[in-house]
Structure formats: C-alpha cells, structure tokens
XYZ file of C-alpha atoms in Angstrom:
670
model
C 9.683 14.254 20.874
C 9.391 15.863 17.447
C 12.344 17.516 15.754
C 12.196 19.942 12.879
C 14.741 21.291 10.477
C 14.773 23.591 7.492
C 13.234 21.990 4.393
C 15.808 21.743 1.610
C 14.167 19.443 -0.877
C 13.145 21.972 -3.508
C 9.609 22.440 -4.789
C 7.473 19.631 -3.289
C 4.924 20.119 -6.091
C 7.501 19.885 -8.879
C 6.962 17.034 -11.366
C 9.182 13.950 -11.081
C 12.326 13.721 -13.147
C 11.626 13.155 -16.837
C 13.268 9.853 -17.712
C 11.709 9.830 -21.183
C 13.514 13.003 -22.193
C 16.757 11.757 -20.665
C 16.496 8.364 -22.341
C 15.805 9.934 -25.730
C 18.825 12.239 -25.411
C 21.047 9.399 -24.194
C 19.866 7.188 -27.033
C 20.712 9.841 -29.616
C 24.224 10.206 -28.215
C 24.717 6.441 -28.080
C 23.718 6.201 -31.729
C 26.200 8.989 -32.456
C 28.967 6.806 -31.033
C 29.044 7.722 -27.333
C 29.150 5.058 -24.659
C 25.981 4.983 -22.504
C 28.038 6.197 -19.519
C 29.353 9.177 -21.460
C 25.947 9.826 -23.020
C 24.368 9.991 -19.567
C 27.085 12.363 -18.380
C 26.557 14.551 -21.442
C 22.844 14.797 -20.702
C 23.556 15.734 -17.101
C 25.970 18.391 -18.379
C 23.471 19.874 -20.840
C 20.384 19.501 -18.688
C 16.889 19.027 -20.029
C 13.918 21.162 -20.903
C 13.488 23.530 -17.972
C 16.274 21.745 -16.077
C 19.624 23.382 -15.364
C 22.596 21.200 -16.272
C 26.045 20.784 -14.777
C 27.638 23.058 -17.370
C 25.450 25.977 -16.313
C 26.210 25.390 -12.627
C 29.929 25.143 -13.417
C 29.711 28.385 -15.394
C 28.194 30.163 -12.389
C 30.933 28.760 -10.152
C 33.624 30.037 -12.526
C 31.953 33.466 -12.764
C 31.872 33.849 -8.975
C 35.518 32.831 -8.715
C 36.540 35.427 -11.315
C 34.409 38.056 -9.590
C 36.063 37.458 -6.204
C 39.553 37.813 -7.612
C 38.689 40.790 -9.817
C 36.991 42.754 -7.021
C 39.548 42.486 -4.193
C 43.177 43.105 -3.339
C 45.231 42.062 -0.309
C 46.206 45.505 1.002
C 43.305 45.822 3.420
C 45.169 45.277 6.683
C 48.159 47.343 5.572
C 45.813 50.178 4.611
C 44.022 50.054 7.971
C 47.325 50.032 9.841
C 48.636 52.942 7.743
C 45.471 54.960 8.462
C 45.763 54.340 12.221
C 49.466 55.163 12.126
C 48.854 58.423 10.259
C 46.151 59.306 12.768
C 48.463 58.609 15.729
C 51.310 60.686 14.256
C 48.985 63.562 13.377
C 47.445 63.653 16.863
C 50.904 63.528 18.434
C 52.122 66.452 16.320
C 49.071 68.452 17.315
C 49.810 67.784 20.975
C 53.473 68.758 20.588
C 52.471 72.000 18.892
C 49.989 73.101 21.540
C 51.833 71.932 24.706
C 53.480 75.191 25.852
C 54.883 73.613 28.983
C 57.069 71.142 27.136
C 60.810 71.720 27.004
C 61.766 73.013 23.556
C 64.605 70.546 23.257
C 62.298 67.634 24.108
C 59.720 68.915 21.621
C 62.333 69.210 18.885
C 63.621 65.693 19.596
C 60.117 64.186 19.427
C 59.297 66.049 16.223
C 62.531 64.775 14.756
C 61.559 61.215 15.720
C 58.188 61.570 14.028
C 59.696 63.248 10.979
C 62.322 60.589 10.591
C 59.979 57.564 10.591
C 60.844 55.084 7.831
C 58.452 54.887 4.841
C 57.720 51.234 5.597
C 54.558 50.936 7.658
C 55.846 47.908 9.529
C 59.188 49.556 10.316
C 57.443 52.731 11.481
C 55.126 50.792 13.781
C 58.074 48.851 15.171
C 60.122 52.013 15.732
C 57.253 53.657 17.636
C 56.810 50.659 19.957
C 58.965 52.369 22.599
C 57.827 55.934 21.886
C 56.416 57.840 24.886
C 53.197 59.263 23.491
C 52.163 62.690 24.762
C 48.711 62.648 23.153
C 46.084 60.349 24.615
C 44.328 60.137 21.220
C 47.640 59.220 19.543
C 48.339 56.533 22.158
C 44.874 55.021 21.661
C 45.283 55.010 17.871
C 48.642 53.251 18.177
C 47.188 50.677 20.612
C 44.409 50.070 18.101
C 47.095 48.980 15.642
C 48.250 46.249 18.010
C 44.668 45.261 18.747
C 43.783 45.203 15.025
C 46.803 43.081 14.168
C 46.033 40.639 16.953
C 42.426 40.251 15.865
C 43.431 39.933 12.209
C 46.027 37.203 12.705
C 43.571 35.272 14.869
C 40.795 35.830 12.319
C 43.064 34.240 9.743
C 42.978 30.953 11.663
C 39.630 31.225 13.469
C 36.853 32.809 11.412
C 34.920 35.524 13.250
C 37.655 36.379 15.764
C 38.101 39.924 14.418
C 34.598 40.889 15.440
C 34.407 38.704 18.544
C 37.587 40.188 20.073
C 36.813 43.837 19.378
C 37.439 45.614 22.663
C 38.971 42.471 24.164
C 40.363 42.661 27.688
C 43.606 41.233 29.021
C 41.580 38.315 30.405
C 40.235 37.596 26.923
C 43.727 37.600 25.480
C 44.957 35.340 28.250
C 42.112 32.908 27.462
C 43.186 32.863 23.801
C 46.785 32.128 24.703
C 45.629 29.332 26.980
C 43.419 27.849 24.218
C 46.264 27.949 21.694
C 48.630 26.284 24.137
C 46.129 23.506 24.911
C 45.312 23.094 21.220
C 48.948 22.633 20.289
C 49.414 20.075 23.045
C 46.391 18.141 21.752
C 47.626 18.265 18.144
C 51.105 17.150 19.120
C 49.730 14.247 21.138
C 47.650 13.268 18.101
C 50.744 13.394 15.864
C 52.402 10.924 18.219
C 49.274 8.777 18.517
C 49.091 9.352 22.270
C 45.769 11.214 22.411
C 42.436 9.752 23.512
C 38.800 10.667 22.953
C 38.766 11.953 26.505
C 41.544 14.417 25.665
C 39.412 15.854 22.840
C 36.296 16.066 25.008
C 38.193 17.839 27.773
C 39.604 20.331 25.270
C 36.149 21.079 23.844
C 34.643 21.410 27.305
C 37.203 24.077 28.163
C 37.482 25.906 24.823
C 34.423 24.914 22.781
C 33.226 28.532 22.596
C 36.091 29.291 20.195
C 34.767 26.729 17.672
C 31.240 27.545 16.456
C 31.523 24.716 13.907
C 31.043 22.341 16.884
C 33.387 19.548 15.705
C 32.463 16.139 17.074
C 35.852 14.475 16.652
C 39.450 15.573 16.580
C 39.531 14.815 12.853
C 36.670 17.238 12.229
C 38.505 19.831 14.322
C 41.720 19.353 12.360
C 39.896 19.476 9.021
C 38.346 22.851 9.854
C 41.578 24.309 11.261
C 43.770 22.999 8.441
C 41.460 24.326 5.705
C 41.560 27.804 7.261
C 45.274 27.695 7.982
C 46.090 26.564 4.434
C 43.939 29.395 3.063
C 45.896 31.855 5.235
C 49.133 30.492 3.796
C 47.788 30.812 0.253
C 46.920 34.417 1.007
C 50.512 35.106 2.053
C 51.721 33.292 -1.080
C 49.492 35.579 -3.165
C 51.105 38.755 -1.824
C 54.144 40.486 -3.202
C 57.424 39.945 -1.379
C 57.207 43.484 0.055
C 53.653 42.942 1.336
C 54.640 39.634 2.946
C 57.663 41.128 4.653
C 55.647 44.056 6.051
C 52.864 41.806 7.360
C 55.274 39.362 8.984
C 57.006 42.254 10.717
C 53.720 43.845 11.741
C 52.401 40.556 13.085
C 55.041 40.651 15.820
C 53.146 43.663 17.209
C 49.881 41.698 17.517
C 48.435 42.449 20.942
C 51.950 43.638 21.760
C 52.808 39.984 22.450
C 55.242 37.989 20.255
C 54.069 34.836 22.073
C 50.819 34.906 20.091
C 52.648 34.531 16.779
C 54.811 31.794 18.254
C 51.726 29.791 19.233
C 50.072 30.331 15.834
C 53.255 29.314 14.023
C 53.435 26.193 16.169
C 49.802 25.400 15.328
C 50.459 25.867 11.595
C 53.391 23.456 11.756
C 51.260 20.837 13.497
C 48.415 21.179 11.001
C 50.761 21.052 8.034
C 52.154 17.763 9.337
C 48.719 16.331 10.118
C 47.052 17.468 6.891
C 49.735 17.514 4.166
C 47.081 17.055 1.488
C 45.803 20.613 1.920
C 46.949 23.170 -0.643
C 49.720 24.905 1.305
C 51.671 26.144 -1.692
C 48.995 27.643 -3.947
C 48.400 31.300 -4.730
C 45.966 33.537 -6.600
C 46.241 36.806 -8.488
C 43.945 39.528 -7.138
C 43.246 42.520 -9.347
C 40.558 44.624 -7.665
C 40.486 47.837 -5.660
C 38.569 46.589 -2.605
C 41.105 45.884 0.128
C 40.851 42.752 2.233
C 42.052 42.296 5.769
C 43.902 39.183 6.804
C 40.773 37.429 8.051
C 38.545 38.470 5.164
C 41.279 37.640 2.671
C 41.637 34.186 4.162
C 37.854 33.789 3.912
C 37.964 34.730 0.232
C 40.764 32.224 -0.365
C 38.628 29.592 1.357
C 35.734 30.548 -0.914
C 38.026 30.208 -3.918
C 39.113 26.766 -2.699
C 35.465 25.773 -2.177
C 34.602 26.980 -5.669
C 37.526 25.001 -7.099
C 36.267 21.893 -5.308
C 32.761 22.483 -6.661
C 34.139 22.984 -10.169
C 35.861 19.594 -9.975
C 32.746 17.919 -8.567
C 30.517 19.452 -11.242
C 32.936 18.515 -14.025
C 32.378 14.797 -13.260
C 35.546 14.206 -15.265
C 37.366 11.894 -12.856
C 37.083 8.127 -12.636
C 33.984 6.839 -10.875
C 32.363 10.291 -10.759
C 28.782 10.418 -9.483
C 26.335 13.235 -8.852
C 26.320 12.177 -5.200
C 29.874 13.580 -5.056
C 28.543 17.149 -5.352
C 28.495 18.851 -1.932
C 24.985 20.315 -1.916
C 25.523 22.299 1.293
C 28.660 23.868 -0.147
C 26.868 24.604 -3.419
C 24.013 26.284 -1.533
C 26.483 28.458 0.416
C 28.292 29.577 -2.721
C 25.491 29.839 -5.306
C 22.273 29.768 -3.308
C 19.549 27.247 -2.552
C 18.242 27.170 -6.147
C 21.566 25.833 -7.396
C 21.529 23.107 -4.758
C 17.988 22.116 -5.777
C 19.085 21.898 -9.433
C 22.030 19.686 -8.509
C 19.827 17.505 -6.311
C 17.393 17.029 -9.205
C 20.250 15.955 -11.474
C 21.434 13.517 -8.813
C 17.928 12.052 -8.568
C 17.807 11.771 -12.356
C 21.135 9.954 -12.472
C 20.015 7.607 -9.701
C 16.701 6.926 -11.439
C 18.476 6.140 -14.716
C 20.826 3.703 -13.013
C 18.071 2.011 -11.008
C 15.304 2.012 -13.625
C 16.773 -0.826 -15.650
C 17.435 1.358 -18.695
C 21.178 0.930 -18.259
C 22.856 -2.362 -17.498
C 26.477 -3.213 -16.863
C 27.967 -5.897 -19.073
C 30.483 -8.576 -18.202
C 33.265 -6.150 -19.129
C 32.000 -3.636 -16.570
C 30.788 -1.145 -19.196
C 27.284 0.316 -19.139
C 24.971 -0.540 -22.040
C 21.436 0.297 -23.032
C 19.235 -2.500 -21.735
C 16.543 -4.188 -23.883
C 14.022 -2.156 -21.890
C 15.790 1.046 -22.897
C 15.972 -0.073 -26.521
C 12.217 -0.687 -26.522
C 11.496 2.716 -25.001
C 13.813 4.436 -27.453
C 12.311 2.499 -30.349
C 8.802 3.476 -29.261
C 9.823 7.135 -29.117
C 11.325 6.961 -32.607
C 8.279 5.132 -33.914
C 6.020 7.834 -32.453
C 8.073 10.403 -34.324
C 7.724 8.390 -37.527
C 3.982 8.045 -36.923
C 3.656 11.792 -36.496
C 5.446 12.391 -39.786
C 3.302 9.804 -41.545
C 0.015 11.120 -40.179
C 0.955 14.672 -41.140
C 1.195 13.737 -44.839
C -1.892 14.221 -46.976
C -4.199 11.246 -47.087
C -2.038 9.061 -44.858
C -3.190 7.073 -41.887
C -1.438 7.260 -38.533
C 0.864 4.276 -38.029
C -0.191 4.167 -34.383
C -3.700 3.199 -35.513
C -2.614 0.731 -38.185
C -4.102 -2.694 -37.639
C -2.515 -6.045 -38.266
C -5.268 -7.374 -40.525
C -4.823 -8.076 -44.218
C -7.069 -7.359 -47.242
C -10.893 -7.471 -46.918
C -12.400 -10.663 -48.316
C -15.926 -9.237 -48.952
C -17.524 -11.590 -46.411
C -18.730 -10.728 -42.928
C -19.368 -12.520 -39.668
C -20.941 -11.868 -36.292
C -18.923 -9.677 -33.957
C -17.087 -11.462 -31.152
C -15.470 -9.973 -28.095
C -11.951 -8.729 -28.911
C -12.572 -8.197 -32.646
C -10.852 -5.111 -34.090
C -12.088 -5.451 -37.685
C -14.333 -2.650 -39.034
C -18.104 -3.036 -38.869
C -20.060 -4.097 -41.922
C -22.556 -1.250 -41.544
C -25.201 -2.289 -44.141
C -25.479 -5.827 -42.778
C -25.492 -4.584 -39.172
C -28.384 -2.196 -39.868
C -30.191 -4.852 -41.906
C -29.974 -7.258 -38.986
C -31.386 -4.603 -36.667
C -34.305 -3.833 -39.021
C -35.201 -7.472 -39.449
C -35.019 -8.075 -35.718
C -37.200 -5.127 -34.735
C -39.768 -5.750 -37.500
C -40.158 -9.333 -36.385
C -40.723 -8.520 -32.737
C -44.436 -8.828 -31.902
C -46.190 -6.416 -29.605
C -43.460 -3.789 -29.945
C -44.892 -0.308 -30.450
C -43.863 1.242 -33.728
C -41.710 4.372 -33.720
C -39.098 6.205 -35.748
C -35.518 4.938 -36.027
C -33.814 1.588 -35.570
C -32.203 0.452 -32.349
C -29.038 -1.628 -32.800
C -28.384 -4.485 -30.413
C -24.945 -6.014 -29.921
C -26.196 -9.211 -31.544
C -26.889 -7.277 -34.757
C -23.250 -6.265 -35.287
C -21.269 -7.921 -38.074
C -17.630 -7.227 -38.896
C -15.829 -7.436 -42.212
C -13.698 -10.509 -42.613
C -10.096 -10.044 -43.767
C -7.683 -12.402 -45.381
C -4.859 -13.627 -43.249
C -1.914 -11.399 -44.017
C 1.258 -12.896 -45.476
C 4.388 -13.216 -43.369
C 7.274 -11.060 -44.579
C 11.015 -11.647 -44.488
C 12.486 -8.146 -44.291
C 16.127 -7.294 -44.992
C 17.201 -3.751 -44.139
C 20.579 -3.005 -45.701
C 22.255 0.087 -44.237
C 25.356 1.684 -45.678
C 28.092 2.087 -43.016
C 30.830 3.458 -45.253
C 32.877 6.462 -44.129
C 30.812 8.899 -46.212
C 27.721 8.133 -44.101
C 29.537 9.356 -40.992
C 31.308 12.206 -42.775
C 28.076 13.665 -44.172
C 26.012 13.388 -40.978
C 23.914 10.382 -42.047
C 25.104 7.991 -39.338
C 22.527 8.783 -36.643
C 19.494 9.053 -39.001
C 20.442 5.625 -40.365
C 20.451 4.134 -36.868
C 17.202 5.877 -35.929
C 15.587 4.385 -39.010
C 16.753 0.869 -38.205
C 15.575 1.121 -34.605
C 12.142 2.481 -35.590
C 11.602 -0.314 -38.115
C 12.835 -2.902 -35.638
C 10.406 -1.626 -33.003
C 7.475 -1.624 -35.446
C 8.077 -5.232 -36.522
C 8.716 -6.499 -32.999
C 5.632 -4.808 -31.572
C 3.039 -4.845 -34.390
C 4.146 -7.416 -36.971
C 5.675 -10.149 -34.833
C 5.257 -12.776 -37.542
C 7.666 -10.926 -39.809
C 11.380 -11.595 -39.592
C 13.755 -8.622 -39.811
C 17.430 -8.998 -40.697
C 19.675 -5.958 -40.202
C 22.685 -5.930 -42.512
C 25.410 -3.291 -42.454
C 27.689 -2.888 -45.436
C 30.882 -0.900 -45.635
C 34.071 -2.409 -47.048
C 32.417 -5.725 -46.162
C 28.929 -6.624 -44.938
C 27.670 -8.439 -41.876
C 24.452 -9.114 -40.036
C 23.996 -7.607 -36.599
C 21.471 -7.298 -33.815
C 19.778 -3.956 -33.228
C 21.724 -3.386 -29.997
C 25.000 -3.819 -31.856
C 23.973 -1.538 -34.702
C 22.706 1.134 -32.306
C 26.024 1.224 -30.450
C 28.160 0.946 -33.598
C 30.860 3.607 -33.806
C 31.309 5.514 -37.036
C 33.370 3.583 -39.570
C 36.086 5.349 -41.511
C 37.083 2.493 -43.836
C 36.486 3.197 -47.501
C 34.274 0.814 -49.404
C 30.587 0.135 -50.157
C 30.094 -3.612 -50.529
C 26.496 -3.883 -51.740
C 27.331 -7.241 -53.322
C 28.126 -8.831 -49.954
C 25.055 -7.238 -48.345
C 22.772 -8.659 -51.051
C 24.333 -12.099 -50.603
C 23.373 -11.990 -46.910
C 19.891 -10.656 -47.705
C 19.210 -13.454 -50.198
C 20.389 -16.019 -47.671
C 17.848 -14.544 -45.230
C 15.068 -14.784 -47.836
C 15.911 -18.406 -48.620
C 15.611 -19.269 -44.929
C 11.962 -18.129 -45.075
C 10.635 -19.660 -48.328
C 6.979 -19.072 -47.369
C 7.423 -15.396 -46.504
C 7.183 -12.366 -48.755
C 10.747 -11.001 -49.251
C 11.049 -7.256 -48.617
C 14.398 -5.641 -49.470
C 15.101 -2.110 -48.174
C 18.465 -0.557 -49.086
C 19.751 2.694 -47.552
C 22.900 4.009 -49.234
C 24.719 7.183 -50.206
C 27.257 5.767 -52.642
C 27.835 3.439 -55.559
C 29.321 -0.019 -54.879
C 33.091 0.176 -54.640
C 33.910 -3.272 -53.230
C 32.773 -6.858 -53.645
C 33.582 -10.367 -52.455
C 35.926 -12.433 -54.574
C 35.089 -16.152 -55.037
C 37.801 -17.051 -52.515
C 36.242 -14.744 -49.926
C 38.626 -11.800 -50.055
C 37.290 -8.249 -50.355
C 38.178 -6.338 -53.519
C 38.057 -2.501 -53.430
C 38.475 0.038 -56.206
C 37.387 3.596 -56.899
C 35.880 4.584 -59.256
C 33.753 1.429 -59.141
C 35.224 -1.457 -61.078
C 32.852 -2.987 -63.673
C 33.185 -6.357 -61.969
C 31.990 -4.826 -58.668
C 28.892 -3.474 -60.420
C 28.309 -6.810 -62.159
C 28.444 -8.772 -58.896
C 25.967 -6.372 -57.230
C 23.602 -6.581 -60.234
C 23.741 -10.392 -60.220
C 22.738 -10.620 -56.553
C 19.970 -8.045 -57.009
C 18.610 -10.144 -59.883
C 18.675 -13.158 -57.554
C 16.612 -11.169 -55.049
C 14.162 -10.311 -57.826
C 13.825 -13.976 -58.768
C 13.012 -14.708 -55.119
C 10.111 -12.260 -55.458
C 11.574 -9.511 -53.288
C 9.840 -6.135 -53.182
C 12.796 -3.755 -53.478
C 13.086 -0.123 -52.402
C 16.250 1.946 -52.631
C 16.608 4.957 -50.320
C 19.098 7.248 -52.011
C 20.868 9.767 -49.731
C 22.688 12.670 -51.284
C 22.700 14.253 -54.718
C 25.522 12.350 -56.392
C 24.556 11.965 -60.104
C 26.500 8.730 -60.462
C 24.641 7.211 -57.524
C 21.323 8.394 -58.937
C 21.968 6.725 -62.307
C 23.109 3.512 -60.663
C 20.176 3.295 -58.256
C 17.623 4.103 -60.962
C 18.933 1.388 -63.239
C 19.091 -1.141 -60.385
C 15.502 -0.440 -59.325
C 14.206 -0.821 -62.904
C 15.774 -4.293 -63.194
C 13.577 -5.647 -60.380
C 10.572 -3.344 -60.784
C 11.600 -1.641 -57.551
C 11.205 1.876 -56.252
C 13.629 4.667 -55.437
C 13.067 7.222 -52.686
C 15.274 10.283 -52.183
C 14.195 11.606 -48.747
C 15.686 14.297 -46.590
C 17.585 12.863 -43.618
C 14.902 13.676 -41.046
C 12.301 11.901 -43.218
C 14.372 8.762 -43.753
C 12.670 6.840 -40.948
C 9.186 7.681 -42.241
C 10.211 6.682 -45.766
C 11.585 3.275 -44.758
C 8.716 2.461 -42.393
C 6.198 3.634 -44.976
C 7.745 1.458 -47.660
C 7.610 -1.528 -45.327
C 3.955 -0.848 -44.532
C 3.303 -0.553 -48.251
C 4.757 -4.004 -48.745
C 2.350 -5.277 -46.095
C -0.612 -3.963 -48.147
C 0.502 -4.382 -51.767
C -2.707 -3.084 -53.274
C -2.110 0.350 -51.791
C 0.820 0.831 -54.147
C 3.513 3.464 -54.128
C 1.084 6.252 -54.873
C -0.037 6.316 -51.237
C 3.399 7.600 -50.236
C 4.017 10.180 -52.933
C 3.039 13.152 -50.769
C 5.022 12.229 -47.682
C 7.925 14.522 -48.338
C 6.199 17.828 -49.058
C 8.846 18.921 -51.525
C 11.709 17.963 -49.205
C 12.201 14.604 -50.904
C 10.609 12.727 -53.741
C 9.874 9.381 -55.358
C 12.101 8.692 -58.319
C 10.396 5.612 -59.663
C-alpha cells in the first residue's frame, strides 16, 4: 500500500550546497582568529551567495513578534461583553417604554435598576444575573454574554472551542464538563504515578474529539495542554490589574455555571505541577488597537512563545547548538515554507561540512581545519593569486606554469607524458625528410606530420630551492589590518610549493618580539599578537639555519614586514626590546642578513605601509645583498610573494617580468 504526504524538501532542482564558498569563508574567519567552530557558525549566520542566513531568519522572527504586540490589545473580550450588555440594556429600556400594560411602579423600579448599574462591566453583568428580563431580545443578548464567556474561557485552554461551541446545547456543555472531570482525574493519577497506558487510551476513546492534535501519549497530551494553559496565564499577567479583576469576575458567569471555572482551575493546577518548566510567570506589553478575545489572545501569546523559541534556536548561541535543533515545522508555521527550506539548506550545509572531512576534532575536543580543508583553501587562494598574475601585462598564468627549468638548446624525440614544448623546426624537418623519402607516394601540397616526427625541447634539470618565508607578527600587523593578508600569502605559497614544486623545502618563520618556526596549520590558526617587538634578527637566524640544512639548494629569502627591527636576541638567549630601534638591534639584523647573502640567498623584502623609516631601512638592507624591495597593496601581497618565488625559480627572467603586476597600486623599489 502506497502512502503519500506533502513534499517539503524545497526545490528538487536546486543545486547542492556550495561547500567551496563555505570553506573559503570559514578559512578567512579562521585566519582572522576565529575558531573553526565559530567560523562555521558565523558563515551559517551570514549565509552565502543567494542563500539566506540565520541572521536574516532571526530578523524576520523578531519583526513578526514586534508586529503581533504592536497590532493587538487584550480588551477584545471585555469589549464584546460591553457591546452585548449595552444591547441588552437598550432593548430592555425600549420594552419598558412601549409596554403600556406594565404597572408604573414596576416600570419605575426596573428603570432605576438599569440606571443604577455600576460602571464596571463585570459588576453590571453580575448584578443583572437575577434580573427578570421583559424583552426577549434583551434576554437573548444577556445569555449571549454567558455563552461568549464560556466559549472564550474554554478557547483559552482548548484552541478552536470558541467556534466549535457556537450555539452549543446543554448536552454539549454537559459533555465538556464530563471531559474536564475525566481529564483532571487522569492528570491527578499521573501526578501520583498510578495511571496506565490503558487509562490514557480509554480517555482518548471517550473524548478524543476535543483534541484535534491527536496526542499519542499522555506526555504529548500534557505538553499541548500545558503550553496553552501557560500562554493563558501569561495573557492574564499581561493585563492591567483592573482588566484581570473584571475578567476573573466575568468568568464566573461562563455558561452560567461556576463549576466550569472550578474544573479549569483544577486543570491549571495539575498542569502547573506536571510541567513546572513552562513559562507561567511571563508577560508581554501589547500596544495596538485591535482587540483580542481570551482565546485569540492566548493564541497570540503562544505564537510569541513559539517565536521566542525559534529566536533561541536560530541564535545557535548555547552550548552544543546544531542546526538540527531548529524546529522546521514551527518555522514554516510562523514564517512560511520558504523560511523552512532556507533553514533546511543551512542544516544540510552544516552536516556536509562536518561529514566532508574539512573539519576534524582534535584531542582537546576542539574543531580544526583538516589537512584536506587546508589544501582546498590553499588551492582557492592560489587560484586567486593566479588570476592576479595572469591579469598583469605580459605575465603567464601560474596555473599553466610548468616545472621544467631552462632550455638547453637540444631536442629529443617525443615520448608519452612529455610536457615540454615542441621543437617546431626539427619536427617539420623530420616530416619533410620522411615524406620525401617515401617511394611511390603521390606528390601533393603540404606536409603531413606523424607522431614519430615530433621532437621536444630539452630543458635543464631545475635547481632545488630552500625557501624561508619570514612573516611579521607584531601588533602593528593586526592593528593595521595586515594579519589576514599575511596568512593568505603564506598559505598560497605553501600550496604552490607542496603541489607544483615538491622538491623545494619551505620554512615558515613568524617574528614578533621573538621568532619561531611553525607549520602552516599553526600559522593559519594563529591569533593576533599584541606584544610589541619586531625581531628580524631572530627570524634571520632561523632562516640561515634552514639554508644550512640544505647546502645543495638555492636559498630564497622572502621577508614580509611593516616595521623596523625593535628587538633582538642577546648572546645568552634573552630578548632585548627598545623603541626607537637600538643601534645594536639594527647591527644584529644586518649581520644575519649578510650571512644569508654569503649563503647565496636571493632576498626580497615586501614592505607594508608608508613609514619612511621602514622604507630607508629596507632599501639599505636590500642593497647590501643585491636584493629587491616590493611595496604592494595588501590584496596584491600574495601575488607579489608568489611571483618573487617563481622569479627565483627562473633566474634569467629577472625582476623586470614583475614590474607591471601592481598597476599603480604598488611598485618595485629596487
């Protein structure tokens, strides 16, 4: 037997969730100092391109909540009762005026009773409970008050009762009293732990028509009743003291039977004891002009409670929060199906991120970017660098850069898998000689090239490089917004070397008050440092140690900094700091740079900022070792560093190849 239900999965033709966009955004936040967990939550809050985020959904929830409270007030039932009371009194006065058979004394007494009614609606209704109405229309209007109050107080606890009981008979009211009595007995047995599943089934068999929610267990029944009952209490709490007093007095007139209120009060007490976690003491401030009856007001308070629950779920600000916590059915009821589809997409994105292997949980329980995520992020950054490089005049696209070295001038026959360029003259010459030597071949225009004719240009084996990237991690880098571009640069270079130049050895060295080597994962997750100090001396010591470990490799020294050296290592290992820079600090940095020059290092300084003192220092340092200075804009830093590295891999290309990279936004100094 086939079963069908309403499809609620969103657009079946919609593209899958975009993990690349999410990973890039998460990576940027991680490099800015966020934990991967927080970075993922921030992306879910912001959303992606064409994807609504949690913040937008939360904004819509807050707007609806404000709209509900600003549109309504809680005088609806009192207004309806007052209108019916005025109608009853008016019809009675009309009858007294036109009834010529009535005793004048009796007429005067009745008119005095009507004239002397108290201004309080509840007191007036109570006082007229024993009045002998002469007008049939007046009597019916007064009975409507009792009927309205009965339906309203029931609608407070059982949604839909106001409409369902319109025109109810005495039998209907008796059935309600019987249901309430049985319900209270069931709840009280449950409080004592004496109830059974059979008790619940018997109750539902007898009174299930009163519960369209169709609860399957007594807990589901209590949850629904307690949520509505607590909302009714919050509505009373939201009224003024005068409104509360009038409604409590009027409620005694419900159906003309005080027993109804006794049963409802008994039910409220049971539910309060069974569900103490409900909000029984809250209140709201209504400021609109659209009156709400007791039932509708309770419904609005339930909506407000639902919206508050959604706001908490969408905030994801509590421990262990997950997108699966968001109640999609509740969100669809309050904001529509589109909102639920947006939330479901975010949940699928979160699940995909957690299950894709991009995030891994360390031994301390914290999420981290996995090596797979680092590779993906590095590839994305390298693509961005490649785009910037290929957009410069006369520059080749890094994505097409081969791993071969300089051409040797010789050629050889092509073999499967060769990526070297063809030697076109020799290839055509081979084809001509082959075709001219073939006997019996008819002559004709053109030369046909066979695969055996192809020769490729031989290249010299490229030299292995030992690369040291020194990145400034002093407080000014974070203060001036250079922290993330520095990390992006390091990750792009790391990805290029690991993927295209595997024979090269990259050492990442951070230098603030002191220097240290670190892996790319550590540098990527490094929080902003606020310690003063720029210890270039220590960083150069570590770089030279790296070069000495690779005596057969070409040393390549890349230094990214935004400040002059202000600290150095003393011979006993302590860090010395002074500002302005102490002459000894400068001398130590110069000595280690000279050592790098003697090791044959190709040196490039990347100067960030416009500080004249830094410019003079960097220029003089670069001249000592025949190095170069680049002053790029922040968003071109990655292209500048990668381009300088590629230049070191093809020395004959020289610095001139990179002069036009910056398009006026940065420039080569030397």
